[in-house]
Short mmCIF file of C-alpha atoms and ligand atoms in Angstrom, two decimals:
data_model
loop_
_atom_site.label_atom_id
_atom_site.label_comp_id
_atom_site.label_asym_id
_atom_site.label_seq_id
_atom_site.Cartn_x
_atom_site.Cartn_y
_atom_site.Cartn_z
CA MET H 1 16.95 166.26 -1.60
CA ARG H 2 16.49 169.30 0.72
CA PRO H 3 17.94 172.29 -0.84
CA ASP H 4 21.11 173.49 0.93
CA ARG H 5 19.63 177.38 2.45
CA ARG H 6 23.23 177.89 3.98
CA ARG H 7 25.17 178.62 1.18
CA LEU H 8 22.74 181.19 -0.20
CA VAL H 9 22.41 182.37 2.93
CA ALA H 10 26.04 182.96 2.98
CA ALA H 11 26.40 184.26 -0.19
CA LEU H 12 23.98 186.82 0.17
CA ALA H 13 25.29 187.64 3.11
CA ALA H 14 28.78 188.29 1.03
CA GLY H 15 26.70 190.79 -0.44
CA PRO H 16 27.47 192.05 -3.64
CA GLY H 17 30.58 189.93 -6.67
CA LEU H 18 30.49 186.87 -4.91
CA LEU H 19 27.97 185.25 -6.83
CA ALA H 20 28.59 187.14 -9.94
CA GLY H 21 31.53 186.66 -9.56
CA CYS H 22 32.98 189.74 -11.14
CA ALA H 23 34.07 191.87 -7.74
CA VAL H 24 36.75 191.60 -6.91
CA PRO H 25 38.31 193.25 -2.98
CA VAL H 26 40.89 195.78 -4.37
CA PRO H 27 44.15 195.04 -2.43
CA ALA H 28 46.39 197.93 -1.12
CA SER H 29 47.83 199.57 -4.07
CA PRO H 30 51.12 199.95 -4.54
CA PRO H 31 53.19 202.89 -4.44
CA ALA H 32 52.41 204.52 -8.04
CA ALA H 33 54.21 203.62 -11.44
CA PRO H 34 54.91 206.07 -13.49
CA VAL H 35 51.77 205.93 -15.95
CA PRO H 36 53.15 205.02 -19.44
CA PRO H 37 51.24 207.58 -22.83
CA PRO H 38 48.33 205.63 -24.28
CA ALA H 39 49.06 202.85 -27.02
CA PRO H 40 48.15 204.21 -30.79
CA PRO H 41 44.27 203.02 -30.98
CA ARG H 42 44.23 199.39 -32.95
CA PRO H 43 41.14 198.68 -35.59
CA PHE H 44 39.12 196.48 -33.11
CA MET H 45 39.67 193.10 -34.37
CA ILE H 46 35.80 190.89 -35.46
CA GLY H 47 37.25 187.70 -36.90
CA SER H 48 36.44 186.58 -40.39
CA PRO H 49 33.13 184.58 -40.58
CA GLY H 50 35.41 182.88 -43.83
CA GLN H 51 37.98 181.62 -41.20
CA ALA H 52 38.77 178.62 -38.78
CA LEU H 53 37.43 180.10 -35.36
CA MET H 54 39.80 176.86 -34.04
CA PRO H 55 41.71 173.90 -35.04
CA ARG H 56 41.17 170.47 -34.64
CA GLY H 57 42.46 167.94 -31.57
CA SER H 58 42.39 164.52 -31.46
CA ALA H 59 39.81 164.70 -28.10
CA PRO H 60 35.81 164.22 -29.63
CA ARG H 61 34.39 168.32 -30.06
CA VAL H 62 30.99 168.77 -28.11
CA VAL H 63 29.64 172.23 -29.37
CA VAL H 64 26.81 174.03 -26.71
CA CYS H 65 24.75 177.14 -28.88
CA GLY H 66 23.37 179.51 -26.11
CA GLY H 67 24.50 180.24 -22.28
CA GLY H 68 21.28 179.98 -20.60
CA TRP H 69 19.64 177.76 -18.12
CA GLY H 70 19.95 175.25 -20.18
CA GLY H 71 23.22 175.98 -22.42
CA LEU H 72 25.25 176.78 -19.17
CA MET H 73 24.33 173.40 -17.39
CA ALA H 74 24.75 171.37 -20.09
CA ALA H 75 28.80 172.74 -20.69
CA LYS H 76 29.65 171.98 -16.91
CA THR H 77 27.65 168.26 -17.06
CA LEU H 78 29.75 166.98 -19.71
CA ARG H 79 32.97 168.47 -18.39
CA GLN H 80 32.33 166.50 -15.17
CA GLN H 81 31.40 163.62 -17.40
CA ALA H 82 33.35 163.51 -19.94
CA PRO H 83 36.11 164.43 -19.28
CA GLN H 84 38.06 163.76 -22.21
CA ALA H 85 35.79 165.34 -24.59
CA GLU H 86 36.52 169.57 -25.86
CA VAL H 87 33.27 171.37 -24.71
CA VAL H 88 33.00 174.48 -26.25
CA LEU H 89 30.34 176.76 -25.29
CA LEU H 90 29.21 180.00 -27.61
CA GLU H 91 27.17 182.56 -26.26
CA ARG H 92 27.35 186.39 -27.56
CA ASN H 93 26.02 188.13 -24.39
CA PRO H 94 29.45 188.92 -22.44
CA VAL H 95 27.49 188.76 -18.98
CA PHE H 96 24.49 186.05 -17.69
CA PHE H 97 21.23 187.29 -17.02
CA SER H 98 18.61 185.66 -15.32
CA CYS H 99 15.22 185.53 -16.05
CA PRO H 100 13.88 184.18 -13.51
CA ILE H 101 13.97 186.80 -10.12
CA SER H 102 14.68 189.07 -12.84
CA ASN H 103 10.81 190.63 -11.21
CA LYS H 104 11.83 190.97 -7.76
CA TRP H 105 15.14 192.53 -9.63
CA LEU H 106 12.72 195.13 -11.33
CA VAL H 107 10.93 196.73 -7.66
CA ASP H 108 14.84 196.57 -6.72
CA MET H 109 14.32 193.48 -3.98
CA VAL H 110 17.71 191.61 -4.87
CA ASP H 111 20.33 193.69 -6.61
CA ASP H 112 22.32 192.67 -10.14
CA SER H 113 24.86 191.01 -8.50
CA PHE H 114 22.54 187.77 -7.40
CA ILE H 115 21.47 187.82 -10.96
CA THR H 116 23.69 188.22 -13.56
CA HIS H 117 26.77 186.27 -13.14
CA ASP H 118 30.79 186.19 -15.98
CA TYR H 119 30.25 183.96 -18.66
CA LEU H 120 34.56 183.59 -18.44
CA ALA H 121 34.95 183.55 -14.98
CA VAL H 122 32.67 180.87 -15.28
CA SER H 123 33.97 179.09 -17.63
CA GLN H 124 37.51 179.07 -16.31
CA ARG H 125 36.12 177.34 -13.09
CA HIS H 126 34.34 174.21 -15.33
CA GLY H 127 37.00 174.11 -17.57
CA TYR H 128 34.73 174.57 -20.95
CA LEU H 129 36.12 176.74 -23.64
CA TYR H 130 33.61 180.07 -23.87
CA VAL H 131 33.90 181.80 -27.00
CA GLN H 132 31.28 185.27 -26.93
CA CYS H 133 30.00 185.33 -30.20
CA SER H 134 26.50 185.40 -32.56
CA VAL H 135 25.46 181.65 -34.56
CA THR H 136 25.39 182.32 -37.69
CA ARG H 137 24.44 179.06 -39.52
CA VAL H 138 24.83 175.32 -38.20
CA ASP H 139 25.56 173.40 -41.30
CA ARG H 140 24.66 169.32 -40.54
CA ALA H 141 25.25 167.56 -43.10
CA ALA H 142 29.79 168.91 -42.61
CA ARG H 143 28.65 169.17 -38.63
CA ARG H 144 29.73 172.98 -38.88
CA VAL H 145 28.95 176.09 -36.70
CA HIS H 146 28.96 179.11 -38.64
CA THR H 147 29.51 182.19 -36.13
CA SER H 148 30.37 186.13 -36.65
CA GLU H 149 33.72 184.71 -35.34
CA GLY H 150 34.71 182.12 -37.27
CA TRP H 151 33.55 178.10 -38.21
CA LEU H 152 33.78 175.11 -35.53
CA ASP H 153 33.76 171.93 -36.69
CA TYR H 154 31.58 169.54 -34.05
CA ASP H 155 30.86 165.73 -33.08
CA TYR H 156 27.83 166.36 -31.15
CA LEU H 157 26.02 170.21 -30.83
CA VAL H 158 23.68 171.17 -27.96
CA LEU H 159 21.28 174.25 -29.35
CA ALA H 160 19.90 176.07 -25.88
CA PRO H 161 18.37 178.80 -28.20
CA GLY H 162 15.88 180.03 -26.11
CA ILE H 163 13.19 182.29 -27.26
CA ARG H 164 13.13 185.13 -30.02
CA TYR H 165 9.34 187.50 -30.27
CA HIS H 166 7.93 186.74 -33.02
CA TYR H 167 6.70 190.14 -33.20
CA GLU H 168 5.85 189.35 -37.36
CA ALA H 169 2.64 188.62 -36.38
CA TRP H 170 1.27 191.56 -35.00
CA PHE H 171 3.31 193.63 -37.86
CA GLY H 172 4.31 191.82 -41.26
CA ASN H 173 7.73 193.96 -42.51
CA ASP H 174 7.00 196.86 -41.18
CA ARG H 175 10.56 197.10 -39.70
CA ARG H 176 9.61 200.67 -38.53
CA ALA H 177 7.00 199.13 -35.86
CA ILE H 178 9.09 196.52 -34.67
CA ASP H 179 12.49 198.72 -33.61
CA ALA H 180 10.02 200.96 -31.76
CA THR H 181 8.55 198.78 -29.98
CA ARG H 182 11.86 196.92 -28.95
CA ALA H 183 13.00 200.06 -28.65
CA ARG H 184 10.40 201.35 -26.50
CA PHE H 185 8.14 199.04 -24.94
CA PRO H 186 10.03 196.29 -25.08
CA ALA H 187 9.15 192.77 -24.04
CA ALA H 188 12.60 192.52 -21.36
CA TYR H 189 11.35 188.04 -21.79
CA VAL H 190 15.08 187.26 -23.06
CA PRO H 191 18.64 188.15 -21.59
CA ASN H 192 19.24 191.01 -22.50
CA ALA H 193 19.34 195.41 -21.98
CA GLU H 194 15.87 195.16 -22.28
CA HIS H 195 14.87 194.23 -18.72
CA HIS H 196 17.28 197.38 -17.95
CA THR H 197 14.72 199.52 -20.19
CA LEU H 198 11.81 198.24 -18.98
CA LYS H 199 12.89 198.96 -14.61
CA ARG H 200 13.70 202.64 -16.18
CA ALA H 201 10.06 203.29 -17.58
CA LEU H 202 9.50 201.59 -14.02
CA LYS H 203 11.13 203.98 -12.14
CA ALA H 204 10.47 206.63 -14.16
CA PHE H 205 6.58 206.26 -14.49
CA ARG H 206 4.45 208.81 -12.82
CA GLY H 207 1.43 207.78 -13.46
CA GLY H 208 -1.46 206.74 -16.17
CA ASP H 209 -2.38 203.70 -17.72
CA TRP H 210 0.26 200.47 -17.70
CA VAL H 211 -0.37 198.27 -20.18
CA MET H 212 1.28 194.14 -20.63
CA THR H 213 -0.05 192.17 -23.63
CA LEU H 214 0.77 188.40 -22.82
CA PRO H 215 1.77 186.43 -24.98
CA PRO H 216 -0.50 183.79 -26.20
CA PRO H 217 0.80 179.91 -25.36
CA PRO H 218 3.40 178.73 -25.49
CA GLN H 219 5.45 180.76 -24.08
CA ARG H 220 8.68 181.50 -22.11
CA CYS H 221 7.14 180.92 -17.98
CA PRO H 222 3.63 181.04 -18.75
CA PRO H 223 3.46 182.88 -15.12
CA SER H 224 5.29 185.04 -14.76
CA PRO H 225 3.88 187.78 -16.33
CA TYR H 226 1.39 187.61 -13.38
CA GLU H 227 4.21 187.60 -11.29
CA ARG H 228 4.98 190.76 -13.20
CA ALA H 229 2.83 192.68 -13.10
CA CYS H 230 1.79 192.30 -8.97
CA MET H 231 4.91 193.34 -8.73
CA VAL H 232 3.99 196.55 -10.69
CA ALA H 233 0.89 196.98 -9.10
CA TRP H 234 2.85 196.52 -5.54
CA TRP H 235 5.72 199.05 -6.57
CA PHE H 236 2.69 201.99 -7.59
CA LYS H 237 0.99 200.74 -4.25
CA SER H 238 4.20 201.24 -1.61
CA GLN H 239 5.28 204.09 -4.20
CA GLY H 240 1.88 205.85 -3.94
CA ILE H 241 1.99 206.47 -7.62
CA LYS H 242 -2.60 206.63 -9.44
CA GLY H 243 -0.83 203.97 -11.73
CA ARG H 244 -2.99 200.68 -12.85
CA VAL H 245 -2.11 198.28 -14.77
CA THR H 246 -4.11 195.87 -17.28
CA ILE H 247 -3.23 192.83 -18.42
CA LEU H 248 -4.17 191.55 -21.91
CA ASP H 249 -4.58 187.76 -21.63
CA HIS H 250 -5.14 185.58 -24.30
CA LYS H 251 -6.26 183.10 -22.01
CA PRO H 252 -9.41 182.43 -20.16
CA ARG H 253 -8.49 183.75 -17.27
CA PRO H 254 -4.84 183.58 -15.35
CA MET H 255 -3.43 179.14 -15.60
CA PRO H 256 -1.44 178.61 -14.10
CA ILE H 257 -2.00 178.61 -10.05
CA GLY H 258 -4.79 181.25 -11.19
CA PRO H 259 -6.84 181.10 -8.18
CA GLY H 260 -3.85 182.37 -6.42
CA PHE H 261 -3.16 184.72 -8.50
CA GLN H 262 -6.96 185.68 -8.74
CA ALA H 263 -6.99 186.55 -5.32
CA ALA H 264 -3.69 189.16 -4.82
CA PHE H 265 -5.45 190.66 -8.48
CA ASN H 266 -8.64 190.80 -6.04
CA GLU H 267 -7.25 191.38 -2.90
CA LEU H 268 -4.02 193.28 -2.89
CA TYR H 269 -4.48 195.38 -6.09
CA LYS H 270 -8.16 196.19 -6.80
CA ASP H 271 -7.39 199.79 -7.55
CA GLN H 272 -3.73 198.81 -9.01
CA ILE H 273 -4.76 196.01 -11.52
CA THR H 274 -7.82 194.63 -14.31
CA TYR H 275 -7.18 192.09 -15.44
CA VAL H 276 -9.25 191.06 -18.99
CA PRO H 277 -9.42 187.53 -20.19
CA ASN H 278 -9.95 186.41 -24.79
CA ALA H 279 -8.10 189.80 -25.10
CA GLN H 280 -5.60 188.61 -28.61
CA VAL H 281 -4.04 191.69 -30.20
CA GLN H 282 -5.49 192.68 -32.65
CA GLU H 283 -3.52 195.92 -33.82
CA ILE H 284 -0.57 197.77 -32.09
CA ASP H 285 -0.19 200.95 -32.51
CA PRO H 286 3.64 201.82 -30.95
CA PHE H 287 3.77 205.50 -31.96
CA ALA H 288 0.25 206.63 -31.18
CA LYS H 289 -0.08 204.02 -28.00
CA ARG H 290 -2.97 202.02 -29.01
CA ILE H 291 -4.07 198.80 -28.94
CA ARG H 292 -7.45 197.13 -30.56
CA THR H 293 -7.59 193.69 -29.32
CA SER H 294 -10.51 191.20 -29.68
CA ALA H 295 -12.02 192.14 -25.83
CA GLY H 296 -11.44 195.90 -26.46
CA ASP H 297 -9.72 199.07 -27.24
CA LEU H 298 -7.16 201.40 -25.26
CA ARG H 299 -4.00 203.31 -24.83
CA PHE H 300 -1.84 203.15 -22.57
CA ASP H 301 1.20 205.35 -21.11
CA HIS H 302 3.54 203.12 -20.50
CA ALA H 303 3.59 199.04 -22.11
CA VAL H 304 5.56 195.84 -21.56
CA LEU H 305 4.35 194.79 -25.22
CA MET H 306 4.90 190.77 -25.41
CA ALA H 307 4.69 189.57 -29.10
CA PRO H 308 3.78 185.48 -29.76
CA HIS H 309 7.58 183.63 -28.49
CA GLN H 310 9.35 180.96 -30.80
CA ALA H 311 12.35 179.01 -30.75
CA GLY H 312 15.29 181.32 -30.53
CA ASP H 313 16.99 182.57 -34.22
CA LEU H 314 19.84 179.70 -33.76
CA ALA H 315 17.45 176.82 -34.11
CA TRP H 316 15.94 178.47 -37.55
CA HIS H 317 19.67 178.54 -38.34
CA ALA H 318 20.02 174.62 -37.85
CA ASP H 319 17.28 173.83 -39.83
CA ALA H 320 15.73 172.31 -36.75
CA ILE H 321 12.39 173.99 -36.67
CA GLY H 322 9.47 171.26 -36.55
CA ARG H 323 6.40 171.75 -39.83
CA ASP H 324 2.74 171.85 -38.36
CA ALA H 325 0.01 169.89 -40.50
CA GLN H 326 0.01 171.74 -43.27
CA GLY H 327 3.79 172.44 -43.74
CA ARG H 328 4.65 175.73 -42.22
CA PRO H 329 7.08 176.10 -39.51
CA SER H 330 6.18 174.94 -36.14
CA GLY H 331 8.09 177.65 -34.46
CA TRP H 332 10.26 174.95 -32.00
CA VAL H 333 12.64 172.52 -32.47
CA ASP H 334 11.36 168.88 -33.45
CA VAL H 335 12.87 166.49 -31.20
CA ASP H 336 12.73 162.91 -30.24
CA PRO H 337 10.37 163.33 -26.52
CA LEU H 338 12.93 161.43 -24.79
CA LYS H 339 16.33 161.38 -26.12
CA LEU H 340 15.70 164.64 -27.56
CA HIS H 341 17.88 164.89 -30.48
CA LEU H 342 16.55 166.11 -33.38
CA LYS H 343 14.40 163.90 -35.71
CA GLY H 344 16.85 162.64 -37.98
CA ASP H 345 19.76 163.81 -37.03
CA ASP H 346 20.64 162.40 -33.16
CA ARG H 347 24.27 164.52 -33.43
CA VAL H 348 22.46 167.47 -33.13
CA TYR H 349 20.48 167.79 -29.44
CA ALA H 350 17.89 170.74 -28.91
CA ILE H 351 17.44 171.77 -24.85
CA GLY H 352 15.15 174.43 -22.40
CA ASP H 353 12.65 176.70 -24.12
CA ALA H 354 13.26 176.14 -28.10
CA VAL H 355 12.13 171.85 -27.24
CA GLY H 356 8.46 171.38 -29.61
CA VAL H 357 5.64 169.21 -28.77
CA VAL H 358 7.13 165.94 -26.79
CA ALA H 359 4.02 164.78 -25.75
CA PRO H 360 -0.08 164.37 -26.93
CA SER H 361 -1.27 165.54 -24.02
CA PHE H 362 0.24 168.15 -22.26
CA ARG H 363 2.27 169.01 -25.36
CA PHE H 364 5.74 170.91 -24.43
CA TYR H 365 6.99 171.13 -21.47
CA PRO H 366 7.30 173.87 -19.22
CA LYS H 367 9.21 176.95 -20.59
CA SER H 368 11.54 177.46 -17.18
CA GLY H 369 14.98 177.46 -16.49
CA HIS H 370 14.01 174.87 -14.00
CA VAL H 371 13.40 172.87 -16.99
CA ALA H 372 16.18 173.88 -19.26
CA HIS H 373 18.62 172.70 -16.31
CA ALA H 374 17.32 169.39 -15.59
CA HIS H 375 17.33 169.34 -19.41
CA GLY H 376 21.38 170.96 -19.49
CA ARG H 377 22.23 168.09 -16.92
CA ILE H 378 20.21 165.32 -18.97
CA VAL H 379 21.34 166.10 -22.31
CA GLY H 380 25.10 166.05 -20.93
CA GLY H 381 24.97 163.06 -19.35
CA TYR H 382 23.28 161.53 -22.57
CA ILE H 383 26.37 162.73 -24.19
CA ALA H 384 28.93 161.60 -22.24
CA GLN H 385 27.15 158.61 -22.13
CA ARG H 386 27.51 158.13 -26.40
CA LEU H 387 31.08 158.99 -25.91
CA ALA H 388 31.71 156.01 -23.92
CA GLY H 389 30.23 154.25 -25.73
CA ARG H 390 27.09 153.03 -24.42
CA GLU H 391 23.76 153.90 -24.87
CA PRO H 392 21.47 156.77 -22.17
CA ALA H 393 18.97 155.87 -20.50
CA VAL H 394 15.88 158.24 -20.70
CA VAL H 395 15.73 160.73 -17.76
CA LEU H 396 12.25 163.04 -17.61
CA PRO H 397 13.15 166.23 -16.27
CA ASP H 398 10.56 168.21 -13.46
CA ASN H 399 9.82 171.31 -13.34
CA LEU H 400 9.30 173.93 -9.79
CA CYS H 401 7.98 177.25 -10.22
CA TYR H 402 7.66 180.06 -7.44
CA MET H 403 6.21 183.88 -8.05
CA MET H 404 5.60 186.11 -5.69
CA VAL H 405 2.90 187.85 -5.40
CA ASN H 406 3.00 190.15 -2.47
CA GLY H 407 5.78 192.89 -1.94
CA SER H 408 4.71 193.59 2.06
CA PRO H 409 4.37 191.17 3.54
CA ARG H 410 6.30 188.62 1.05
CA GLU H 411 4.12 186.25 -0.54
CA ALA H 412 4.80 184.09 -2.64
CA ILE H 413 2.43 180.78 -5.22
CA SER H 414 3.74 177.35 -6.39
CA VAL H 415 3.19 175.41 -8.62
CA GLN H 416 5.04 171.74 -9.50
CA PHE H 417 5.20 169.29 -12.48
CA ASP H 418 6.31 166.16 -12.80
CA TYR H 419 6.80 163.41 -15.50
CA ARG H 420 7.03 159.50 -15.55
CA LEU H 421 6.69 157.33 -18.88
CA ASN H 422 3.17 155.10 -19.40
CA ALA H 423 2.80 151.85 -20.71
CA VAL H 424 3.40 153.16 -24.26
CA ASP H 425 6.25 154.53 -23.60
CA GLU H 426 4.20 158.45 -23.76
CA ILE H 427 5.16 161.65 -21.12
CA GLU H 428 2.68 162.12 -18.22
CA GLN H 429 2.48 165.26 -17.13
CA THR H 430 1.41 165.95 -13.09
CA GLN H 431 0.71 169.76 -11.77
CA ILE H 432 0.02 170.45 -8.32
CA ASP H 433 -0.97 174.26 -8.48
CA ASP H 434 -0.29 175.68 -4.37
CA ASN H 435 -2.32 178.71 -4.75
CA ASP H 436 -2.52 180.18 -0.54
CA ARG H 437 0.30 183.02 -0.81
CA ARG H 438 2.44 182.87 2.72
CA ALA H 439 6.31 183.94 2.96
CA SER H 440 7.39 180.55 3.43
CA LEU H 441 7.44 180.23 -0.36
CA VAL H 442 9.74 183.34 -0.51
CA ALA H 443 11.88 181.51 1.10
CA GLU H 444 11.98 178.03 -0.60
CA ASN H 445 11.97 180.44 -3.83
CA PHE H 446 15.07 182.18 -2.67
CA ARG H 447 16.32 178.72 -1.70
CA TRP H 448 15.48 177.73 -4.52
CA ALA H 449 17.55 180.04 -7.01
CA GLY H 450 20.65 180.04 -4.75
CA LEU H 451 20.72 176.46 -5.05
CA LYS H 452 20.57 176.72 -9.27
CA PHE H 453 22.77 179.30 -8.99
CA GLY H 454 25.30 177.49 -7.29
CA ASP H 455 24.91 174.61 -10.04
CA LEU H 456 25.29 176.81 -12.47
CA PHE H 457 28.53 178.97 -12.06
CA GLY H 458 30.09 177.28 -8.17
C1 FAD F 1 10.67 187.44 -16.15
C2 FAD F 1 10.80 185.93 -16.41
C3 FAD F 1 10.59 185.26 -15.24
C4 FAD F 1 10.94 184.23 -15.00
N1 FAD F 1 11.39 183.37 -14.50
C5 FAD F 1 11.02 182.20 -13.41
C6 FAD F 1 11.25 180.84 -12.34
O1 FAD F 1 10.40 181.79 -11.74
N2 FAD F 1 11.23 180.21 -12.73
C7 FAD F 1 11.89 179.14 -14.13
O2 FAD F 1 12.38 178.37 -13.61
N3 FAD F 1 11.79 180.04 -15.49
C8 FAD F 1 11.86 181.26 -14.90
N4 FAD F 1 11.70 181.65 -16.22
C9 FAD F 1 12.11 180.75 -17.56
C10 FAD F 1 13.09 181.37 -18.12
O3 FAD F 1 14.58 182.61 -17.98
C11 FAD F 1 13.34 180.15 -19.24
O4 FAD F 1 12.53 179.70 -19.38
C12 FAD F 1 14.84 179.92 -19.62
O5 FAD F 1 15.73 180.67 -19.52
C13 FAD F 1 15.37 179.16 -20.02
O6 FAD F 1 16.56 178.56 -20.78
P1 FAD F 1 16.87 178.68 -22.23
O7 FAD F 1 18.60 178.07 -21.67
O8 FAD F 1 16.19 177.81 -22.54
O9 FAD F 1 17.62 180.11 -22.77
P2 FAD F 1 17.79 180.90 -21.79
O10 FAD F 1 18.26 180.67 -21.09
O11 FAD F 1 17.38 182.09 -22.64
O12 FAD F 1 19.15 180.70 -22.67
C14 FAD F 1 19.65 180.97 -24.57
C15 FAD F 1 20.82 182.00 -24.76
O13 FAD F 1 21.18 181.83 -25.76
C16 FAD F 1 21.32 182.94 -25.86
N5 FAD F 1 21.71 182.68 -27.51
C17 FAD F 1 20.20 182.68 -28.75
N6 FAD F 1 20.78 182.86 -29.94
C18 FAD F 1 21.89 183.38 -30.06
C19 FAD F 1 23.20 183.40 -31.14
N7 FAD F 1 22.47 183.43 -32.51
N8 FAD F 1 24.43 183.04 -30.96
C20 FAD F 1 24.53 182.84 -29.61
N9 FAD F 1 24.29 182.90 -28.79
C21 FAD F 1 23.04 183.22 -28.53
C22 FAD F 1 21.14 184.31 -25.39
O14 FAD F 1 21.68 184.82 -25.16
C23 FAD F 1 20.98 183.59 -23.93
O15 FAD F 1 21.99 183.22 -23.35
C24 FAD F 1 11.15 183.42 -16.31
C25 FAD F 1 11.65 184.51 -17.73
C26 FAD F 1 10.81 185.68 -17.45
C27 FAD F 1 11.49 186.50 -18.26
#
C-alpha cells in the first residue's frame, strides 16, 4: 500500500493543534458574565490503591498497560475488532509524546503539535477508556492490575511498558548520582519531560564538549543516537557554535546503516563529531562531569548519558521478566515468539520494546515504534480472535526506520527489516540498509510519521 501523503500534508498545513487534537480555535466571546467567586480549595483526590477502580460489567475486559506506540495501537485495534469487549488503557502520562521525530523537534524542524497528542481526546474518539495512573503491580494469579488509583480485574492483559534505564549498572545504589544524572544529563529516551530538559540544554549550549554515551545492545532504536548526534552537530554548525559532539559507542562501528552514518560524520561534520568505537562506560561522575571508558577518559561540558536499557517497570511489576542461563533476570519479557503472550500465561501479552528474545539468529526485534505499532495491531487482532472463540493465525511485523543526517539540505538514510517463518517455524530476518543520503527519504520519513500518527490518533 502506498502511503497517503495528502493526509500528512493537509494536517501539517492546518498547523498546530490538528494533529495534537488539543488546540481548538477559540470562538467569538459572548458578552462577559459576572465572574463567580472562586470555590474554596478542595483537597486533591488521589484514589486509594486499595479500592476497586471500576466495577466489573458483563463484557469481557481487556486492560492495556502503557499508552505508547504499542499500547495505543492495541487499544484501537481491540475497539475495532472486538466491539463486545470493554477496553481500558492505563497510562501514567496525560499527553502522548513521540520519541520518533523527536530528534528533528530538538532542532526546531517540527513543532510540539506534530509529536504531542491528547490521550483523553483520542480515547473518546476511539471508544476505549483511558485512566491516567501508574501501574504498580499485576497479580496474574488473580488476573488483577493494581494502580496508583485503585485495582481492576481483566480477562486479557496487554503489557506495553516500553523501556526503563538501568542506571544501577553504572552507579549501584548511589541514588544521589542516579538522580543527578537523570535530572541534569537525561538520556531523553522515554516519553516524558526529559526531552524538554535536553532541548533547553542544547539551546543554552555556547560551546565546548558535548558527549553522548550510547547504551549497549539490546537498546531502544539503535540508529537514533547517531541521528541525534548528527542533528546536534548540524545545530552547532548552522548556529556557529564551537561545539564538538563525542559519541562513545559500545559497538565497534555504527550499526545499522553504518556506512551512511560514517559518511555523514566524515563528510558533513568533520569539525563537529568525534566517533569513538568500543567505548564501554566504566565510571561516570555527573558532579565533576567526568567519564572513564575502555577507550579512554574525558571531561564534558554537557552530556547525554544513556544508561543501559531494560523492559519498563510494569513488566517487572507483572513478574514477566525472563531469566538468563545463570538464573538472573534477563531484563526483557519472556514471550512466546509467535503468539506474543507470556510463556506460561496465555492471558497476558507483551508488545513493543519490552519484548525479549524471539529468534536464535537475530534474537530481538528492533526496538522501534514501527514494530511496537505492528505488535499492537497483531496482538489486538489475536485477542479479538480468541474472544470470538477462534485460534489466531500467526502474523509477523516488519520494520522501517528513517534517520535524518543533514539539516541543510535536509537528507536522510533508512533501514528496512522483513520477517518470515522458516521450515522449522523460527523467525528469520532480512535487513536492507539504504546508506545513500538524500532528500526524498526525508519526505518519506514525514509521510511515514503522518501515517502512523493518523493511525494511532485519527
Ligand atoms: C530519539 C528517538 C528516536 C526514535 N526514532 C524512531 C523512529 O524514527 N522510528 C521508529 O520506529 N522508532 C523510533 N524510536 C523508538 C520508539 O520510540 C520506540 O521503539 C517506541 O516508543 C516503543 O513503543 P512501546 O509502546 O514499546 O513503548 P513506549 O512508546 O515508550 O510506550 C510505553 C508507555 O508505557 C507507559 N508506562 C510505562 N510504565 C508505566 C506504568 N508503570 N504505569 C503506567 N504507564 C506506564 C509510558 O509512560 C509510555 O507511554 C525512537 C526513539 C527515540 C528515543
